[in-house]
XYZ file of C-alpha atoms in Angstrom:
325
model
C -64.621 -15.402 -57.074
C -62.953 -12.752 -55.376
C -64.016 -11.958 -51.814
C -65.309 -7.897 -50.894
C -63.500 -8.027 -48.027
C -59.811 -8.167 -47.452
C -57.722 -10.455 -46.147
C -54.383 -9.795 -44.998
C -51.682 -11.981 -46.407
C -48.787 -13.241 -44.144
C -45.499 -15.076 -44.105
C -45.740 -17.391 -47.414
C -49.543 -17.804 -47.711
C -50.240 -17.020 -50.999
C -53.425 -19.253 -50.848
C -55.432 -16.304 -49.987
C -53.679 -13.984 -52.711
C -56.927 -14.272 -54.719
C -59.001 -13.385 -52.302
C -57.213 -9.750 -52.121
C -57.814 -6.078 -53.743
C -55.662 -3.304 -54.566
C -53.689 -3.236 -50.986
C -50.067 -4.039 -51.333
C -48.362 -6.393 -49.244
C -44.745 -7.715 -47.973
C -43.803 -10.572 -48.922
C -41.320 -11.272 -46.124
C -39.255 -14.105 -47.529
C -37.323 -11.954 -50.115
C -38.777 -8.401 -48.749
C -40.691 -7.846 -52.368
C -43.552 -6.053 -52.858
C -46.221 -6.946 -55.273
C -49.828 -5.933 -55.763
C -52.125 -8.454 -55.227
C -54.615 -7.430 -57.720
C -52.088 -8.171 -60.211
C -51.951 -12.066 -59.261
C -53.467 -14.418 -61.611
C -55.947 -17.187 -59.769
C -56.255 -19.057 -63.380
C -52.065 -19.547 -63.790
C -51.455 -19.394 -60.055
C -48.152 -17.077 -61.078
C -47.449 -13.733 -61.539
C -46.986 -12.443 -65.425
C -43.972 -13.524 -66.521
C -43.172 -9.767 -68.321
C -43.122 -8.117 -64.367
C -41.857 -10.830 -62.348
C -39.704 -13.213 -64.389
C -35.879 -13.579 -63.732
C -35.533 -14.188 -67.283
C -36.242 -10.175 -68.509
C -33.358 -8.941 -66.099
C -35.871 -6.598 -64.064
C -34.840 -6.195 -60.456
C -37.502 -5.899 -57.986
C -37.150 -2.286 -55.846
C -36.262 -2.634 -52.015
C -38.852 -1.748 -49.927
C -38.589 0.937 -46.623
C -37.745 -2.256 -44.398
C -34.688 -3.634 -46.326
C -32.905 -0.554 -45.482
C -33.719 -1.094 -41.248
C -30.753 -0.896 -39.251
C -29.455 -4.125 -37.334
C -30.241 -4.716 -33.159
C -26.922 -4.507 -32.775
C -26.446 -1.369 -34.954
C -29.664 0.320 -32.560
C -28.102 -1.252 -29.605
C -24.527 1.237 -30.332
C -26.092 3.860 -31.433
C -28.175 3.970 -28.225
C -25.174 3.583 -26.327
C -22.686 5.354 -28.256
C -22.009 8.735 -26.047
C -19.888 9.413 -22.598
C -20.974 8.346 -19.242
C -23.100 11.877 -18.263
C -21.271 11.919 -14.513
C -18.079 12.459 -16.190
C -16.467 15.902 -16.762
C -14.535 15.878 -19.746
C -12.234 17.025 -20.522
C -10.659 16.675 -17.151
C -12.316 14.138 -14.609
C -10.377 13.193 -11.690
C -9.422 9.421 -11.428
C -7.877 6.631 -10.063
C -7.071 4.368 -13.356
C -5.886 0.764 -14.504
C -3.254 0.253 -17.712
C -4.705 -3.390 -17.732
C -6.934 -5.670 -15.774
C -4.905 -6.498 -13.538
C -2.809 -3.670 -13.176
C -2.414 -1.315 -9.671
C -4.383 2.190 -9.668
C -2.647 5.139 -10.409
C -3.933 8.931 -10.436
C -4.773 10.132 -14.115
C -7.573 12.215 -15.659
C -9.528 11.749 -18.808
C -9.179 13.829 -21.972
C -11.933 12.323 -24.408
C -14.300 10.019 -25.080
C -13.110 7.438 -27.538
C -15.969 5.882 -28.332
C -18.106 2.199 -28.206
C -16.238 -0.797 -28.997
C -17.359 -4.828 -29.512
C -16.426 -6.748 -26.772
C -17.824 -10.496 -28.173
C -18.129 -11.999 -31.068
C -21.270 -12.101 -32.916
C -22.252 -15.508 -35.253
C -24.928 -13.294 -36.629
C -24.809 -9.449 -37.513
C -28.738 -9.297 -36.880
C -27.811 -10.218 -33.804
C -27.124 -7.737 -30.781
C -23.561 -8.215 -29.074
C -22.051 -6.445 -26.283
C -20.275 -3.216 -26.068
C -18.375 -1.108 -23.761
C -17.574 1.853 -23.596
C -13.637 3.553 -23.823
C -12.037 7.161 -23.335
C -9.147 8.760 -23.544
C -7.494 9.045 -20.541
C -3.882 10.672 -19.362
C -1.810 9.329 -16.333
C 0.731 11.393 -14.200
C 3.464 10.568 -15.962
C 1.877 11.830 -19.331
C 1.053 9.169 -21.063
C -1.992 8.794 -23.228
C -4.048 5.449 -23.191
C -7.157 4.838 -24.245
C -9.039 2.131 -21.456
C -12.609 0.880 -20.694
C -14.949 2.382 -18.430
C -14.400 -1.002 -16.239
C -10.758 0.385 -15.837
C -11.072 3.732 -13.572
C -12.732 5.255 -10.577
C -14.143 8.276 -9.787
C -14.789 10.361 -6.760
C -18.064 8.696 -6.557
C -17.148 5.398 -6.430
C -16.488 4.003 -2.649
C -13.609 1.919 -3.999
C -11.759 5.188 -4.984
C -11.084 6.128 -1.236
C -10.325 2.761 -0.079
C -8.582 0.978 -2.804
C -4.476 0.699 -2.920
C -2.635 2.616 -5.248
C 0.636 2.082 -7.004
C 3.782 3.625 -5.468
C 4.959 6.772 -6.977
C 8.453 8.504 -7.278
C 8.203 12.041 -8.079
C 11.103 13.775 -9.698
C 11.569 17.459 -10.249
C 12.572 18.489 -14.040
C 16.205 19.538 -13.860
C 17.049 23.310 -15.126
C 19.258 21.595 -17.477
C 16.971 20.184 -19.288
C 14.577 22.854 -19.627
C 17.471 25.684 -20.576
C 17.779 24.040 -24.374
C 13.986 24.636 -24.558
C 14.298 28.033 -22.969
C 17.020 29.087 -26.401
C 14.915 27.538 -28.284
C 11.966 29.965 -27.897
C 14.298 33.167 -27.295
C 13.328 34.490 -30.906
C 10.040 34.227 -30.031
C 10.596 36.155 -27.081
C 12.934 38.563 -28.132
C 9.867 39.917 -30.919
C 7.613 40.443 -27.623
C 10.004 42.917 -26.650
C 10.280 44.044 -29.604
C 7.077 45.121 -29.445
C 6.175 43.004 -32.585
C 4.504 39.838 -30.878
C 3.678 36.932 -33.590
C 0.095 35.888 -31.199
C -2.079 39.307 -30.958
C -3.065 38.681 -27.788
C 0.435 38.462 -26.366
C 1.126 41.554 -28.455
C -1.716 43.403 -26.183
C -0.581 42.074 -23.385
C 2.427 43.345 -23.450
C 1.671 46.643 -25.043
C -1.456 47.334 -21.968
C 1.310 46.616 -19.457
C 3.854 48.761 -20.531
C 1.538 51.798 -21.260
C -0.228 51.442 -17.379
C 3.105 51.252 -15.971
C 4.504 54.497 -17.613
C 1.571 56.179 -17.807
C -0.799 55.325 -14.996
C 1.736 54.014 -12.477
C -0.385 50.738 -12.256
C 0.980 47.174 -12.945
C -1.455 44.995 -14.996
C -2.961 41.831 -13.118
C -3.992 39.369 -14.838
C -3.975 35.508 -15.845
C -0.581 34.269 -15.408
C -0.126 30.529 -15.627
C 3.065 28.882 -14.397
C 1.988 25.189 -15.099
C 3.623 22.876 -12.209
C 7.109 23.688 -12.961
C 9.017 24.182 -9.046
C 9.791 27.784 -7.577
C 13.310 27.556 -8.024
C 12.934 26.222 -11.744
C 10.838 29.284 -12.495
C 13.370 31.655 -11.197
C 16.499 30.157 -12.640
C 14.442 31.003 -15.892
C 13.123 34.409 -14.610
C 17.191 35.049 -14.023
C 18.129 34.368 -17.438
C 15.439 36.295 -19.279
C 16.322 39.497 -16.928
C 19.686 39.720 -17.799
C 19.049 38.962 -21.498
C 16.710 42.007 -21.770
C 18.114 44.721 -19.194
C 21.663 43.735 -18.403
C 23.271 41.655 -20.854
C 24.696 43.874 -24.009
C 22.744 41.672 -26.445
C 22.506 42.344 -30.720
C 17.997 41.599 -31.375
C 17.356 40.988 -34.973
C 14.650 43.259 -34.195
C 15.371 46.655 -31.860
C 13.879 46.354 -28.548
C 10.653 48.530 -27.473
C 12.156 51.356 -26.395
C 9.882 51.731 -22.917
C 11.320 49.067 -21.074
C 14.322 50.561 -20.359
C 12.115 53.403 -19.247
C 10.570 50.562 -16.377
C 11.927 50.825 -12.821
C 13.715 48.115 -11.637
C 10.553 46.882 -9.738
C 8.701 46.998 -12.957
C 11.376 45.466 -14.808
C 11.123 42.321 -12.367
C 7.434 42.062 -13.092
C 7.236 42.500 -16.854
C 9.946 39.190 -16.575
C 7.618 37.289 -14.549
C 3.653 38.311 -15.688
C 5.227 38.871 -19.456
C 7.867 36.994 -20.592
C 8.718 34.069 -18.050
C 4.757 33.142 -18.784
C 4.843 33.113 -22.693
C 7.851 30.987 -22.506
C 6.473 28.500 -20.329
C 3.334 28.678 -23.111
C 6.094 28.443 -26.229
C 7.840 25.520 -24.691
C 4.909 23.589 -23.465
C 3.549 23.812 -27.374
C 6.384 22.339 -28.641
C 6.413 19.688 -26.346
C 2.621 18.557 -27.231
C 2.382 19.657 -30.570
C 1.759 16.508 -32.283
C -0.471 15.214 -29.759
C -2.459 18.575 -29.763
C -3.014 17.605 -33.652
C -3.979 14.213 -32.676
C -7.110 15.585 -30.924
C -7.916 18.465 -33.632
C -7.153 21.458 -30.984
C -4.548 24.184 -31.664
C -1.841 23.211 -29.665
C -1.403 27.176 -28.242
C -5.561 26.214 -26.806
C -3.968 22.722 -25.631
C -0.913 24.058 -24.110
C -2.820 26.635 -22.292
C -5.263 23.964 -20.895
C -2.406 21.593 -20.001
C -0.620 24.665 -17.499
C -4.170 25.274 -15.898
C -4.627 21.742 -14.918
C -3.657 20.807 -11.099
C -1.227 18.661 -10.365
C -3.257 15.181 -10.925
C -1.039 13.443 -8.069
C -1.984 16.125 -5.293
C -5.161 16.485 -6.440
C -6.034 12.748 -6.221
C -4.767 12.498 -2.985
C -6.446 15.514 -1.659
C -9.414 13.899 -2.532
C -8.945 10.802 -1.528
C -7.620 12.027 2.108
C -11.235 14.040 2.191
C -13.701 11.619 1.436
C -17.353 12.736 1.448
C -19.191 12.351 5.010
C -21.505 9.801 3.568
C -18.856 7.367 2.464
C-alpha cells in the first residue's frame, strides 16, 4: 500500500518508487524524468506505450542536461583582462618567448583565455591563461601570455635586464615616395574641397581667422615621432609645391592662401598640411592591421601618432622608480 508521506527517491533506488505521490523526480543515471505516480508496483515497469524504446518516443531533457561544464564556468569566470591594465596602451617590459630577453612594448587588446593542459575529461576543469595583444618597438604585433610582460608595478620591471636596442632614424628617402603618394590628397585641402570634413573645417577656420581676425588657429597638431629635420625636409617640399613652385592642380587652389603672409604661409604648411600628411601616410601604412582590429584606420592612425615613444617612455620609467620600490 502506498505510504501518505513522501519519500524522496535517489541515485537508482527505485525500491521506494511505490511508496511515492505525484512529485516528479530525476532519475540521474540517464537525466529522465518520470512521475512516480505513474509507476506500476504490480509489473514493477513503467507502461510500455510511455516508456518503451520500441514506440520511437524520445524522453525530453530536463533543465540540468543543458548545465554548462566546470571547465566551461571556470573560462567564463575568467574570461576578461587583468583590471590593472590600461588598454589600449599599457606600458611594458615584454617577452617574444619564455626564454627570450625583455624588450619595451605596449599592449593593444585583450585576446582572450586560452587552454593551457590537456583535459581526459570535458566535465573536468583544466587550466587557462590568459593572452593580449601586445606591440613591441619595432612594430610588431604578437599576441603573448600574461606570464610574458611586466608592468610598472611589478618590482622586476625596474631591476630586470633588457635586450640591447639600436635605434635608427627613418631616412627622408624613404618617406618622400609616401609623401607623392598622398599629394592628391593634399592638393584637394587646398583646394578647399577636403575628402574628411573635419580636415575640410580645419582648414577653412584657419584661413578665415587669419584674413579676417588676424589670429592663427591653435589647435591639435600631431607629428607622431618622426625627427625635426625629417619633418622639415617635408614642410620644405609642401611650401614650395603650394606658394612657389608653378604647379597645374586638377582642382584650382583656394584662392586665400595666396592672400596669407609669408608668416602665415609657414604655419598653414606646418598646423595644416605637413599634419594631414603625416595622418594620410601613417593610414596607409596600417591599414590592414587597422581592419584586423575592426577600427577605422583614420581613428587608428590618429591613436598610433599620439602614442609616446614606447623606448623613452620605458626607460623614463624605469630610471624613476616609485619611492616604495
Amino acid at each position: 500500500m502506498p505510504s501518505s508521506q513522501n519519500t524522496p527517491c535517489y541515485i537508482g533506488d527505485l525500491s521506494t518508487a511505490n511508496s511515492l505521490t505525484s512529485p516528479k523526480y530525476i532519475f540521474l543515471t540517464d537525466l529522465s524524468v518520470f512521475s512516480t505516480s505513474e509507476y506500476s508496483s504490480a509489473s514493477n515497469q513503467f507502461p510500455p506505450n510511455r516508456y518503451s524504446s520500441t514506440n520511437g518516443s524520445t524522453l525530453l531533457p530536463t533543465e540540468y542536461s543543458t548545465l554548462p561544464t566546470a571547465s566551461a564556468l571556470l573560462r567564463r569566470s575568467l574570461d576578461f583582462p587583468d583590471l590593472d591594465l590600461k588598454i589600449p596602451g599599457e606600458p611594458i617590459i615584454c617577452k617574444s618567448k619564455a626564454t627570450g630577453q625583455y624588450w619595451p612594448a605596449s599592449i593593444k587588446m585583450y585576446a582572450g583565455l586560452r587552454s593551457t593542459g590537456c583535459k581526459r575529461n570535458s566535465n573536468q576543469a583544466g587550466s587557462f591563461t590568459k593572452y593580449y595583444l601586445v606591440q613591441f618597438c619595432d612594430k610588431i604585433l604578437l599576441e603573448v601570455p600574461r606570464s610574458f610582460f611586466l608592468t610598472s608595478i611589478d618590482r622586476e620591471f625596474y631591476t630586470v635586464k633588457m635586450g640591447r636596442l639600436h635605434t635608427t632614424e627613418i631616412p627622408f628617402k624613404q618617406i618622400y615616395p609616401k609623401i607623392l603618394n598622398v599629394l592628391p590628397h593634399l592638393d584637394l585641402i587646398v583646394a578647399g574641397k577636403a575628402q574628411e570634413p573635419t580636415v575640410k573645417e580645419r582648414n577653412d577656420r584657419f584661413l578665415q581667422a587669419a584674413l579676417i581676425q588676424n589670429a592663427l588657429l591653435v589647435g591639435d597638431v600631431v607629428y607622431g615621432n618622426y625627427s625635426d629635420d625629417l619633418l622639415y625636409q617635408v614642410a620644405q617640399i609642401l611650401h614650395e609645391r603650394y606658394f612657389l613652385q608653378p604647379t597645374t592642380f586638377v582642382e584650382p587652389l583656394d584662392p586665400r592662401i595666396f592672400q596669407l603672409s609669408k608668416k602665415v604661409k609657414t604655419s598653414y604648411i606646418s598646423d595644416i598640411i605637413l599634419p594631414e600628411a603625416i595622418i594620410l601616410i601613417t593610414v596607409a601604412d596600417i591599414y590592414k592591421e587597422a581592419l584586423s582590429l575592426s577600427i577605422t584606420p583614420r581613428k587608428y592612425a590618429m591613436e598610433s601618432l599620439k602614442e609616446p615613444d614606447i623606448v623613452d617612455y620605458i626607460n623614463c620609467l624605469r630610471n624613476n622608480p616609485p619611492k616604495l620600490m
